[in-house]
Amino acid sequence: METRMDTSSVDKTPLLDRTATGAPSARRLSAGVLLILLLLLGLTASPPSKATYHSLFLSLGDNATAARHLLALTRSPHVAGTPANADAASYVRSALSAASFPAHVASYDVLLSYPVLRSLALSPSPPPSSAPATAFRLVQEIYPGVPYADAAAEALPAFHAYARSGSAAGPAVYANYGRVEDFANLRAMGVNVTGAVVLARYGKIYRGEIVSNAAAAGAAAAVVYTDSKDYSGDRWFPDGPGMPPSGVQAGSTYRGIGDPTTPGWPSSAGCERLSAAEVATSGMTPGIPSLPVSARDGEAIQRSIGGQAAPHDWQGGEGAPVYRLGPGPGFLNLTYIGNETLATIENVCAMIEGEDEPDRYVILGNHRDAWTFGAVDPNSGTAALLELIHRLLRGWESYKREDGDLAGPLSFVIGMQKNMAWLIGSTEWVEENKEMLASRAIAYLNVDCAVGGPGFHASTTPQLDEIIKQATKKVQDPDNFSQMVYDSWVNSNDSKLIGRLGGRGTDFAAFVQHIGVPSVDLSFGGGYPVYHSLYDDFVWMQKFGDPLFHRHVAAASIWGLVALTLADDEFLPFNYISYALELQGSTKTLEDEVLGMPVTFTPLYRSIEELEKAATNIDKEKKALELEVGLVGRRKDPLKVRELNDRLMMAERAFTDREGLFHREWYKHLIYGPSLHDDYGSNSFPGIDDAIQKAKSLNISDSWRFVQHEVWRAARVVTQASRVLHGKLT
């Protein structure tokens, strides 16, 4: 926000060092390769304080720069694999190059999905009735005065990527949010879903799970709509922020991660691939056709459904018809034909190597492709990243002496802006660089939806909690200049201040859940109503998301401060004591679920106790090494410092298991992973939780023995993490 950021509370510990020769030297990190932005700092003859550099970084925040980048990135829809998204890649690469950060492209040939034919018709009664059918237009209407009317007309029709191609017809059945429990309730209420076309609403779980659950219940097809109760509010766009009646949420229904044809290995040119038939039978793509529709169309279908009234909490908002369960008499005829084709996607990467430790990476990432214009998702994150880079460059230049030498911090940014075709690009990049990242990556810092409204949100792996809190204490609240972001954040109504990264909804998934890299995901605003629709454009952002672009600057400030701290602090600021305490609470929650059953959590509790002891010991080691620092601030034994930092870096890797989750082998992390029935949801100890849910449904001795096996598996990885922190062989 111009230069109005308050830096009065900035920490005052030193940020930079100088080598023995006086040459500028990056403190720890090289530049990381992937997803965008790493930052290494150089030094001065008389090192300014850390507060000086952080203050400079904050003061250079520029809302006009963020707005300019967002406007450029959202001039047209740019779905992955299209020429428009290639243009966006060129823009990002040019912006990095203009900031003196050399960029390159890493390309992958991946299976992408596009719509060819969509149709949906509603008859008031099933065949052989001669009553005329109503064909839905399936069009998102362009609002009056839109400055992008021509570009909007070029947007792909709203569709479900990777949906099964085919036609289906059947009576309409209403299934609330399409969760497992919703279909169980339908069975309990005597509603037969077999052969029906399910109508479900967005809002609680991943759309791919909605369609999968409908197929498992015997449905012939699924229609998923945006209910006004959940998305429209009192006023809809362009008069308000809500989803217009014709708005439709597009998105993927693929339940895996990465390229469907290369599960577990990178999609390089000429690589081994699964066939289309193998992908179809993998269980990761839906077994029935589906379509997303608008609130207007969903309500029309609701009015055609008879039978018993739906439960109260299944009903719509004010003015909506009474929601009924069916089946019928409304009869739906649905056709979807998709084109799954190999296409080339581009990850734009930039990297600057550090001098002290060029083999240690801090990685900042954001994806670039969008379902339509993408002003919130994901290009608010792209704009924040480019604004962050811009101020680093300005900070660099402001400390140049007249003779060209540097008199202040040299900010080396590692940039990689990736084209993440629905999480594909980041996954392929991680799979291709897996061994390098596993041995060198310190942290991955992700920002996709940087701004969707007011209110700061963060999710992390637990050892990074404190660094996020400290950063928010130094950045001014963009909506209340009298306080810092931390103040409004801790006084919010969030039941849990910091979330966890178990879901697979964005690009941190490959880093955390596949190789175990400590990670962060940051944003302002929670869910926003025009998500993945034609109305997620620059006008919506300018009117409702961030009119002054102060939130973009605040997001970039927090993001940058976290990166600066990780890149500069001599000792990694990782706290595994709080990690252990959180695992104790998560274990108690699971234990309470199985009271009276033949399962003991004693092995897991013991391993967590050992983790807490190891975390306490490494903190003591760190303090002892800090006492060895000389008067001029140079490390007495840099090898000891590096070895300790390596243990802190590698402990998260130890929470992974090569066999992965049962029947979900790609997910290696046994502490955090996606819920079995909701890829957006995050579970602690997902393997144990999966086994408990299965055992509850089967309630046989073998199923409970499997729960005990999963407890032992989790205990073993926690024990391994303790041994890594101890740093000694048994």
XYZ file of C-alpha atoms in Angstrom:
730
model
C 0.000 0.000 0.000
C 2.223 2.731 -1.306
C 4.723 3.408 1.482
C 2.274 3.515 4.349
C 3.226 0.261 6.020
C 4.030 0.770 9.708
C 7.400 -0.716 10.647
C 7.627 0.487 14.220
C 7.465 -3.039 15.637
C 10.062 -4.583 13.351
C 12.503 -6.953 15.031
C 15.983 -5.523 15.520
C 18.290 -8.543 15.251
C 20.982 -8.586 12.545
C 19.947 -9.762 9.096
C 23.205 -9.973 7.164
C 26.740 -11.203 7.484
C 29.930 -10.522 5.592
C 32.574 -12.993 4.567
C 36.116 -12.691 5.853
C 37.083 -10.884 2.667
C 34.263 -8.388 3.017
C 32.498 -9.647 -0.115
C 28.723 -9.796 -0.145
C 27.595 -13.268 0.878
C 24.170 -14.923 0.956
C 23.510 -16.293 4.395
C 22.112 -19.758 3.944
C 19.978 -20.375 1.007
C 20.644 -20.588 -2.559
C 17.740 -19.812 -4.551
C 15.177 -22.370 -4.766
C 13.964 -23.809 -7.881
C 10.398 -24.031 -8.003
C 7.454 -22.057 -7.671
C 8.551 -18.742 -7.261
C 10.733 -16.794 -5.227
C 13.508 -17.268 -2.971
C 15.483 -14.672 -1.361
C 19.089 -14.463 -0.368
C 20.734 -11.444 1.051
C 24.222 -10.015 0.757
C 26.171 -8.042 3.302
C 27.824 -4.751 3.953
C 31.036 -3.603 5.505
C 29.103 -2.299 8.464
C 26.049 -4.530 8.476
C 22.818 -2.643 8.982
C 20.379 -4.215 11.371
C 17.788 -6.740 10.322
C 15.160 -4.136 11.196
C 16.645 -1.796 8.588
C 16.134 -4.243 5.777
C 12.738 -5.414 6.908
C 11.660 -1.819 7.290
C 12.892 -1.053 3.802
C 11.079 -4.091 2.375
C 7.817 -3.061 4.036
C 8.124 0.600 3.079
C 8.480 -0.256 -0.605
C 5.092 -1.964 -0.809
C 3.310 -0.628 -3.883
C -0.401 -1.220 -4.419
C -0.251 0.339 -7.883
C 2.261 -2.290 -8.978
C 0.070 -5.110 -7.678
C -2.969 -3.675 -9.458
C -1.049 -3.238 -12.700
C 0.103 -6.852 -12.701
C -3.350 -8.195 -11.870
C -4.947 -6.167 -14.649
C -2.412 -7.476 -17.163
C -2.835 -11.082 -16.061
C -6.647 -11.046 -16.140
C -7.385 -9.375 -19.470
C -8.618 -12.680 -20.874
C -9.523 -16.163 -19.657
C -6.415 -18.349 -19.557
C -7.147 -22.021 -19.015
C -4.142 -24.328 -18.789
C -2.738 -25.475 -22.088
C -4.251 -22.616 -24.122
C -2.485 -19.836 -26.081
C -3.848 -17.285 -23.603
C -2.108 -19.040 -20.747
C 1.097 -19.214 -22.772
C 0.810 -15.431 -23.102
C 0.449 -15.194 -19.322
C 3.614 -17.278 -18.972
C 5.448 -14.877 -21.251
C 4.236 -11.942 -19.179
C 5.514 -13.498 -15.965
C 8.825 -14.419 -17.520
C 9.240 -10.872 -18.841
C 8.405 -9.415 -15.421
C 11.048 -11.608 -13.793
C 13.634 -10.697 -16.415
C 12.828 -6.990 -16.084
C 13.562 -7.342 -12.376
C 16.986 -8.811 -13.225
C 15.957 -12.320 -12.242
C 16.809 -14.671 -15.120
C 13.976 -17.095 -15.780
C 13.620 -20.353 -17.651
C 10.751 -22.647 -18.564
C 10.257 -26.263 -17.464
C 7.702 -27.908 -19.754
C 5.616 -31.049 -19.343
C 3.272 -32.933 -21.651
C 0.201 -33.717 -19.578
C -3.337 -34.956 -20.030
C -5.712 -31.982 -19.962
C -9.486 -31.968 -20.264
C -11.705 -29.639 -22.311
C -15.461 -29.634 -23.075
C -16.769 -30.532 -26.525
C -20.522 -30.955 -25.985
C -22.816 -30.215 -23.036
C -26.589 -30.492 -22.842
C -29.128 -30.755 -20.073
C -32.893 -31.015 -20.450
C -35.649 -31.270 -17.848
C -38.999 -32.969 -18.440
C -41.839 -32.532 -15.946
C -42.373 -36.296 -15.883
C -40.537 -39.404 -17.067
C -41.071 -41.122 -20.413
C -43.339 -41.989 -22.096
C -44.818 -38.622 -21.135
C -45.293 -36.311 -24.104
C -44.806 -33.181 -22.007
C -42.239 -30.874 -23.627
C -38.760 -30.774 -22.110
C -36.962 -27.582 -21.132
C -33.403 -27.352 -22.436
C -31.089 -25.341 -20.208
C -28.866 -22.773 -21.954
C -25.897 -23.507 -19.659
C -24.532 -20.011 -20.242
C -23.038 -17.549 -17.758
C -24.523 -14.194 -18.681
C -22.207 -11.259 -19.329
C -23.169 -8.487 -16.945
C -24.065 -4.980 -18.181
C -21.132 -2.663 -18.758
C -18.494 -5.372 -18.547
C -15.235 -4.002 -19.950
C -14.181 -7.470 -21.065
C -17.238 -8.525 -23.074
C -15.238 -9.772 -26.048
C -12.814 -11.659 -23.835
C -15.643 -13.095 -21.742
C -17.195 -14.520 -24.870
C -13.967 -16.486 -25.404
C -14.194 -18.265 -22.056
C -14.641 -22.022 -22.140
C -18.144 -23.169 -21.176
C -18.334 -24.175 -17.510
C -17.565 -27.865 -17.195
C -16.163 -30.579 -14.972
C -12.675 -31.469 -16.120
C -12.072 -35.207 -16.481
C -15.795 -35.953 -16.198
C -16.874 -39.185 -17.880
C -18.106 -38.635 -21.432
C -21.571 -40.013 -22.160
C -25.319 -39.526 -21.878
C -27.609 -40.443 -19.010
C -31.262 -39.945 -18.179
C -33.223 -40.521 -15.022
C -35.488 -39.048 -12.363
C -33.998 -36.208 -10.343
C -32.980 -36.938 -6.744
C -31.786 -34.200 -4.392
C -28.694 -35.171 -2.332
C -27.853 -31.980 -0.406
C -24.030 -31.511 -0.548
C -23.376 -34.956 -1.961
C -21.416 -36.187 1.051
C -21.236 -39.825 2.106
C -23.530 -39.045 5.024
C -26.041 -37.324 2.719
C -26.409 -40.463 0.610
C -26.641 -42.523 3.797
C -29.496 -40.279 4.943
C -31.252 -40.747 1.609
C -31.086 -44.510 2.063
C -32.390 -44.183 5.604
C -35.309 -42.078 4.322
C -36.141 -44.705 1.709
C -35.051 -42.699 -1.340
C -33.734 -44.865 -4.168
C -30.826 -43.258 -6.027
C -30.181 -46.123 -8.440
C -30.501 -44.944 -12.024
C -31.318 -41.379 -10.958
C -29.635 -38.126 -11.940
C -28.453 -36.667 -8.646
C -28.793 -32.941 -7.960
C -26.290 -31.792 -5.344
C -25.016 -28.394 -4.294
C -21.491 -27.118 -3.948
C -20.123 -26.080 -0.609
C -18.850 -28.746 1.767
C -16.615 -31.174 -0.097
C -14.553 -31.422 -3.281
C -16.686 -31.664 -6.426
C -14.909 -34.832 -7.524
C -16.052 -36.515 -4.315
C -19.641 -35.379 -4.932
C -19.679 -37.110 -8.314
C -17.846 -40.170 -6.972
C -20.289 -40.505 -4.082
C -23.232 -40.246 -6.478
C -21.744 -42.999 -8.644
C -21.170 -45.192 -5.599
C -24.825 -44.739 -4.651
C -25.885 -46.008 -8.083
C -26.704 -42.709 -9.795
C -26.554 -42.490 -13.581
C -25.224 -38.905 -13.611
C -24.728 -35.890 -11.381
C -25.637 -32.218 -11.636
C -23.873 -29.892 -9.182
C -25.208 -26.381 -8.692
C -24.284 -23.195 -6.877
C -27.028 -22.627 -4.314
C -27.924 -18.964 -3.765
C -28.070 -19.597 -0.032
C -24.344 -20.343 0.024
C -22.989 -18.091 -2.718
C -25.238 -15.153 -3.591
C -25.794 -13.268 -0.346
C -27.950 -10.138 -0.274
C -26.619 -8.712 -3.556
C -24.971 -10.367 -6.488
C -22.354 -9.109 -8.884
C -21.986 -6.477 -10.321
C -24.086 -4.738 -7.618
C -22.676 -6.853 -4.833
C -20.038 -9.546 -4.321
C -22.377 -12.524 -4.618
C -22.591 -15.054 -7.421
C -25.136 -13.955 -10.074
C -28.070 -16.299 -10.779
C -26.408 -17.553 -13.975
C -22.969 -18.023 -12.389
C -21.428 -21.493 -12.525
C -18.467 -22.943 -10.656
C -16.210 -24.893 -13.010
C -13.471 -27.217 -11.830
C -11.805 -30.589 -11.921
C -13.301 -33.885 -10.788
C -10.032 -35.823 -10.911
C -9.452 -37.386 -7.503
C -5.738 -37.941 -7.913
C -2.975 -35.394 -8.195
C -0.709 -34.516 -11.092
C -1.005 -35.915 -14.606
C -3.465 -38.843 -14.615
C -1.295 -40.721 -17.131
C 1.907 -40.565 -15.032
C 0.971 -41.305 -11.402
C 4.171 -40.962 -9.393
C 6.608 -40.018 -12.136
C 7.143 -36.822 -14.185
C 5.332 -36.236 -17.480
C 8.386 -35.577 -19.580
C 8.257 -35.958 -23.350
C 8.353 -39.599 -24.450
C 7.866 -40.981 -20.928
C 5.902 -44.078 -19.923
C 2.157 -43.394 -19.668
C -1.019 -45.120 -18.630
C -3.514 -45.659 -21.414
C -6.869 -43.891 -21.464
C -8.496 -47.158 -20.433
C -6.133 -47.544 -17.487
C -6.857 -43.979 -16.352
C -10.609 -44.655 -16.614
C -10.356 -47.805 -14.478
C -8.008 -46.271 -11.898
C -10.911 -44.995 -9.811
C -9.418 -41.504 -9.861
C -11.792 -40.164 -12.534
C -15.589 -40.261 -12.159
C -17.511 -43.248 -13.414
C -20.546 -41.205 -14.462
C -21.041 -38.014 -16.496
C -21.636 -34.751 -14.651
C -22.237 -31.062 -15.247
C -21.991 -27.920 -13.097
C -24.978 -25.566 -13.344
C -26.093 -22.214 -11.989
C -28.328 -21.367 -9.048
C -31.083 -20.461 -11.494
C -30.942 -23.849 -13.212
C -30.557 -25.722 -9.949
C -33.641 -24.037 -8.549
C -35.625 -24.946 -11.679
C -34.711 -28.577 -11.155
C -35.597 -28.314 -7.471
C -39.098 -27.165 -8.385
C -39.605 -30.301 -10.497
C -38.794 -32.695 -7.674
C -41.578 -34.173 -5.558
C -41.722 -36.666 -2.742
C -41.006 -35.977 0.892
C -39.609 -32.636 1.959
C -35.877 -32.547 2.601
C -34.658 -32.054 6.183
C -34.470 -28.498 7.463
C -30.699 -28.224 7.104
C -30.981 -29.377 3.479
C -33.260 -26.475 2.556
C -32.374 -23.340 0.578
C -32.421 -19.723 1.597
C -35.155 -17.131 1.759
C -37.380 -17.169 -1.327
C -36.251 -20.635 -2.431
C -38.825 -23.355 -3.141
C -39.283 -26.182 -0.666
C -36.516 -28.649 -1.425
C -37.799 -32.199 -1.853
C -35.962 -35.470 -2.225
C -37.618 -37.247 -5.169
C -37.036 -39.378 -7.094
C -38.796 -37.354 -9.782
C -41.229 -36.636 -11.156
C -38.764 -34.222 -12.813
C -36.728 -36.189 -15.320
C -33.252 -35.104 -16.448
C -31.445 -35.949 -19.641
C -27.740 -35.090 -19.512
C -24.960 -35.338 -22.085
C -21.332 -34.444 -21.645
C -18.604 -35.122 -24.195
C -15.086 -34.124 -23.243
C -11.766 -34.104 -24.991
C -8.865 -35.447 -22.940
C -5.694 -34.622 -24.804
C -1.973 -34.367 -24.188
C -0.930 -30.717 -24.082
C 2.225 -28.876 -23.118
C 2.234 -26.786 -19.958
C 4.990 -24.420 -18.845
C 6.440 -23.751 -15.411
C 8.290 -20.431 -15.364
C 11.233 -20.677 -12.980
C 13.863 -18.249 -11.770
C 16.738 -18.983 -9.447
C 19.685 -17.140 -7.933
C 22.287 -19.151 -6.071
C 23.574 -18.122 -2.679
C 27.268 -18.132 -1.877
C 27.370 -19.763 1.544
C 24.913 -22.603 0.969
C 23.786 -22.775 -2.658
C 22.355 -26.246 -2.033
C 19.618 -25.089 0.346
C 16.348 -23.829 -1.109
C 13.492 -21.669 0.110
C 10.740 -21.907 -2.485
C 7.852 -19.511 -3.116
C 5.056 -20.625 -5.392
C 1.835 -19.615 -7.101
C 0.030 -21.108 -10.069
C -0.919 -19.069 -13.096
C -3.680 -20.794 -15.058
C -7.326 -20.024 -14.291
C -10.723 -21.456 -15.126
C -11.754 -18.037 -16.452
C -10.167 -14.635 -15.679
C -8.761 -15.753 -12.331
C -8.584 -12.400 -10.538
C -8.727 -14.086 -7.127
C -7.763 -17.648 -7.967
C -4.903 -17.663 -8.699
C -3.705 -14.353 -10.079
C -4.097 -12.307 -6.916
C -1.243 -14.525 -5.733
C 0.655 -13.992 -8.998
C 0.276 -10.219 -8.695
C 1.388 -10.279 -5.052
C 4.430 -12.288 -6.013
C 5.426 -9.937 -8.802
C 4.906 -6.954 -6.488
C 7.154 -8.658 -3.948
C 9.838 -9.113 -6.608
C 9.466 -5.484 -7.669
C 10.161 -4.164 -4.202
C 13.143 -6.478 -3.772
C 14.617 -4.993 -6.932
C 13.941 -1.458 -5.677
C 15.533 -2.323 -2.353
C 18.561 -3.695 -4.149
C 18.976 -0.541 -6.216
C 18.487 1.764 -3.249
C 21.604 0.355 -1.603
C 23.967 0.657 -4.559
C 26.899 3.000 -4.080
C 27.889 5.414 -6.772
C 30.787 3.122 -7.694
C 28.332 0.308 -8.356
C 29.131 -1.749 -5.287
C 26.412 -2.725 -2.906
C 26.112 -0.871 0.353
C 23.037 -2.728 1.506
C 21.051 -5.924 1.049
C 21.357 -7.710 -2.243
C 18.089 -9.554 -2.692
C 18.456 -12.629 -4.849
C 15.027 -13.910 -5.698
C 14.336 -17.315 -6.900
C 11.382 -17.212 -8.998
C 9.305 -19.833 -10.357
C 5.874 -18.996 -11.457
C 4.220 -22.099 -12.518
C 1.472 -23.047 -14.839
C -0.375 -25.406 -12.611
C -2.947 -27.086 -14.728
C -5.136 -28.009 -11.794
C -2.173 -28.936 -9.607
C -0.518 -30.786 -12.448
C 2.486 -28.540 -13.107
C 3.678 -28.336 -9.496
C 3.245 -32.077 -9.023
C 5.207 -32.938 -12.156
C 7.987 -30.557 -11.154
C 8.210 -32.057 -7.672
C 8.201 -35.583 -9.059
C 10.949 -34.680 -11.526
C 13.113 -33.053 -8.830
C 12.048 -35.255 -5.933
C 15.463 -36.418 -4.731
C 17.013 -32.963 -5.003
C 14.146 -31.370 -3.125
C 14.108 -34.092 -0.491
C 17.740 -33.346 0.361
C 17.804 -29.560 -0.145
C 14.428 -27.834 0.304
C 14.056 -25.917 3.551
C 10.465 -24.779 3.025
C 7.799 -24.166 0.420
C 5.722 -20.976 0.764
C 2.489 -21.096 -1.240
C 0.078 -18.292 -2.087
C -2.688 -18.904 -4.624
C -5.730 -16.848 -3.627
C -3.725 -14.058 -2.020
C -6.848 -11.899 -1.741
C -10.516 -12.833 -1.810
C -11.665 -10.415 0.870
C -10.798 -9.242 4.403
C -9.247 -11.325 7.149
C -5.910 -13.127 7.228
C -5.727 -16.927 7.030
C -2.766 -19.275 7.276
C -2.163 -23.001 7.183
C 1.222 -24.550 7.898
C 3.094 -27.574 9.024
C 3.337 -26.915 12.785
C 7.047 -26.119 13.095
C 6.390 -22.933 11.063
C 3.551 -21.545 13.194
C 5.675 -19.082 15.106
C 7.392 -17.585 12.067
C 3.962 -16.747 10.599
C 2.854 -15.112 13.837
C 6.009 -13.023 14.011
C 5.650 -11.859 10.417
C 2.042 -10.751 10.948
C 3.142 -8.702 13.964
C 5.282 -6.567 11.630
C 2.755 -5.938 8.843
C 0.032 -3.324 9.124
C -3.559 -4.518 8.907
C -4.704 -3.417 5.425
C -8.221 -2.789 6.752
C -7.303 -1.011 9.977
C -4.090 1.008 9.962
C -4.201 1.378 13.758
C -3.213 -2.241 14.287
C -1.117 -5.035 12.815
C -2.388 -8.056 10.911
C -1.674 -10.227 13.945
C -4.069 -8.188 16.101
C -7.066 -8.660 13.830
C -6.116 -12.261 13.116
C -6.030 -13.416 16.754
C -9.306 -11.577 17.436
C -11.079 -13.254 14.506
C -13.759 -15.854 15.019
C -11.680 -18.673 13.580
C -12.032 -21.700 15.833
C -8.437 -22.610 15.013
C -5.997 -19.825 14.291
C -3.687 -21.812 12.016
C -4.897 -24.612 9.789
C -2.972 -27.658 8.631
C -1.904 -28.709 5.152
C -3.583 -32.089 4.811
C -5.884 -31.219 1.918
C -4.767 -31.590 -1.673
C -6.538 -28.488 -2.920
C -3.463 -26.612 -4.116
C 0.228 -26.777 -4.904
C 1.626 -27.399 -1.443
C 0.276 -30.959 -1.675
C 3.236 -32.398 -3.586
C 5.725 -30.738 -1.269
C 4.143 -31.753 2.034
C 2.354 -34.979 1.270
C 4.717 -36.556 -1.227
C 8.199 -35.639 0.034
C 7.686 -33.960 3.415
C 8.846 -30.366 2.934
C 7.748 -27.898 5.669
C 5.197 -25.629 4.014
C 2.925 -22.603 4.378
C -0.237 -21.426 2.618
C -1.333 -17.790 3.089
C -4.350 -15.710 2.045
C -6.616 -12.794 2.859
C -10.292 -13.700 2.795
C -11.815 -17.137 3.087
C -14.006 -18.607 0.399
C -15.283 -16.042 -2.063
C -18.668 -16.316 -3.822
C -17.640 -16.045 -7.494
C -15.118 -18.870 -7.182
C -14.128 -20.468 -10.530
C -16.821 -18.540 -12.387
C -16.843 -16.022 -15.235
C -17.215 -13.250 -12.647
C -13.842 -13.776 -10.976
C -12.447 -10.801 -12.887
C -10.563 -7.569 -12.269
C -13.792 -5.590 -11.803
C -14.927 -7.909 -8.992
C -11.543 -7.533 -7.307
C -11.536 -3.754 -7.748
C -15.068 -3.359 -6.367
C -15.202 -6.016 -3.645
C -12.076 -8.102 -3.174
C -9.494 -5.363 -2.634
C -10.563 -1.917 -3.895
C -7.299 -0.196 -2.916
C -5.056 -3.256 -3.334
C -3.795 -2.828 0.218
C -4.519 -6.482 0.956
C -2.322 -7.553 -1.956
C 0.543 -5.536 -0.502
C -0.019 -6.979 2.981
C -0.035 -10.523 1.575
C 3.236 -9.860 -0.254
C 4.723 -8.314 2.897
C 3.971 -11.338 5.066
C 5.095 -13.705 2.329
C 8.344 -11.797 1.859
C 9.109 -11.468 5.565
C 8.727 -15.214 6.054
C 11.063 -15.848 3.106
C 13.584 -13.279 4.376
C 13.633 -14.867 7.802
C 14.110 -18.386 6.482
C 16.807 -17.231 4.072
C 18.713 -15.153 6.596
C 18.447 -16.539 10.109
C 21.565 -18.448 11.026
C 19.463 -21.123 12.714
C 16.247 -22.288 11.091
C 13.351 -20.971 13.219
C 11.591 -24.357 13.366
C 9.731 -25.348 16.533
C 9.167 -29.077 16.919
C 8.085 -28.812 20.547
C 4.770 -27.282 19.481
C 4.582 -29.923 16.734
C 4.767 -32.681 19.363
C 2.127 -31.025 21.528
C -0.232 -30.805 18.573
C 0.272 -34.473 17.760
C -0.637 -35.350 21.329
C -3.964 -33.548 20.925
C -4.650 -35.185 17.569
C -3.926 -38.604 19.033
C -6.357 -37.992 21.905
C -9.078 -37.057 19.404
C -8.628 -40.332 17.523
C -8.408 -42.317 20.749
C -11.759 -40.921 21.883
C -13.328 -42.206 18.649
C -12.503 -45.828 19.439
C -13.136 -46.057 23.166
C -14.056 -49.622 24.082
C -12.555 -51.075 20.927
C -9.461 -53.379 20.841
C -7.062 -50.593 19.897
C -4.323 -48.984 21.981
C -2.609 -45.706 21.174
C 0.200 -46.272 23.654
C 2.864 -46.775 20.936
C 1.961 -43.454 19.368
C 1.914 -41.583 22.675
C 5.361 -42.971 23.500
C 6.804 -41.925 20.158
C 5.380 -38.409 20.577
C 6.977 -38.161 24.011
C 10.304 -39.026 22.400
C 9.695 -36.369 19.731
C 9.102 -33.750 22.416
C 12.339 -34.733 24.171
C 14.278 -34.594 20.908
C 12.779 -31.200 20.091
C 13.727 -29.894 23.517
C 17.277 -31.189 23.154
C 17.859 -29.640 19.746
C 16.610 -26.300 21.079
C 19.235 -26.576 23.840
C 21.894 -27.384 21.247
C 20.871 -24.340 19.243
C 21.170 -22.061 22.272
C 24.574 -23.492 23.095
C 25.808 -22.808 19.563
C 24.434 -19.281 19.720
C 26.673 -18.653 22.715
C 29.683 -19.520 20.547
C 29.045 -16.530 18.259
C 31.943 -14.075 18.365
C 31.798 -10.350 18.921
C 31.753 -9.562 15.190
C 28.790 -11.842 14.643
C 30.639 -14.603 12.760
C 29.933 -18.267 13.425
C 32.755 -20.100 15.187
C 31.848 -23.466 13.708
C 29.700 -23.200 10.585
C 29.721 -26.975 10.101
C 27.963 -27.448 13.442
C 25.380 -24.851 12.486
C 24.745 -26.505 9.144
C 24.467 -29.963 10.697
C 21.908 -28.732 13.215
C 19.926 -26.948 10.504
C 19.979 -30.102 8.402
C 18.350 -32.024 11.228
C 15.652 -29.373 11.554
C 15.109 -29.434 7.784
C 15.004 -33.225 7.453
C 12.760 -34.033 10.421
C 9.626 -33.339 8.380
C 10.801 -35.847 5.747
C 10.837 -38.528 8.433
C 7.053 -38.270 8.782
C 6.722 -39.842 5.323
C 6.559 -43.559 4.581
C 7.554 -45.044 1.229
C 4.436 -47.237 1.103
C 2.136 -44.231 1.510
C -1.459 -44.286 2.676
C -3.398 -47.510 2.169
C -4.855 -47.523 -1.374
C -3.577 -43.923 -1.752
C 0.101 -44.685 -2.190
C 1.085 -41.336 -3.704
C 0.363 -39.642 -0.356
C 3.446 -40.502 1.718
C 2.929 -38.265 4.757
C 1.428 -40.193 7.674
C 0.782 -37.128 9.858
C -1.144 -34.867 7.453
C -3.146 -35.886 4.406
C -6.495 -35.401 2.681
C -9.675 -36.870 4.079
C -10.639 -40.094 2.331
C -14.017 -38.641 1.363
C -13.026 -35.012 0.769
C -9.793 -34.075 -0.976
C -10.183 -30.488 0.284
C -10.438 -31.655 3.893
C -7.360 -32.098 6.075
C -6.891 -34.992 8.476
C -4.301 -35.601 11.154
C -3.019 -39.176 10.987
C -5.026 -39.863 7.821
C -4.097 -43.553 7.687
C -5.427 -44.145 11.189
C -8.565 -42.140 10.473
C -9.228 -44.052 7.231
C -8.846 -47.355 9.074
C -11.167 -46.258 11.888
C -13.917 -45.253 9.479
C -13.586 -48.591 7.670
C -13.590 -50.527 10.931
C -16.708 -48.742 12.141
C -18.558 -49.754 8.978
C -17.357 -53.395 9.004
C -16.934 -53.900 12.776
C -14.986 -57.123 12.445
C -11.825 -58.133 14.286
C -9.614 -57.901 11.182
C -10.646 -54.303 10.579
C -9.737 -53.293 14.121
C -6.395 -55.101 13.838
C -5.750 -52.951 10.783
C -6.462 -49.824 12.848
C -3.813 -51.019 15.304
C -1.393 -51.575 12.421
C -1.906 -47.974 11.262
C -1.258 -46.726 14.802
C 2.050 -48.588 14.781
C 2.942 -47.159 11.349
C 2.337 -43.610 12.571
C 4.339 -44.293 15.738
C 7.275 -45.513 13.666
C 7.512 -42.362 11.527
C 7.260 -40.143 14.607
C 10.099 -42.153 16.141
C 12.136 -41.653 12.977
C 11.582 -37.888 13.200
C 12.867 -37.975 16.786
C 16.005 -39.787 15.658
C 16.611 -37.224 12.944
C 16.370 -34.409 15.487
C 18.733 -36.274 17.832
C 21.209 -36.689 14.984
C 22.793 -39.845 16.401
C 22.731 -43.474 15.358
C 21.329 -46.056 17.760
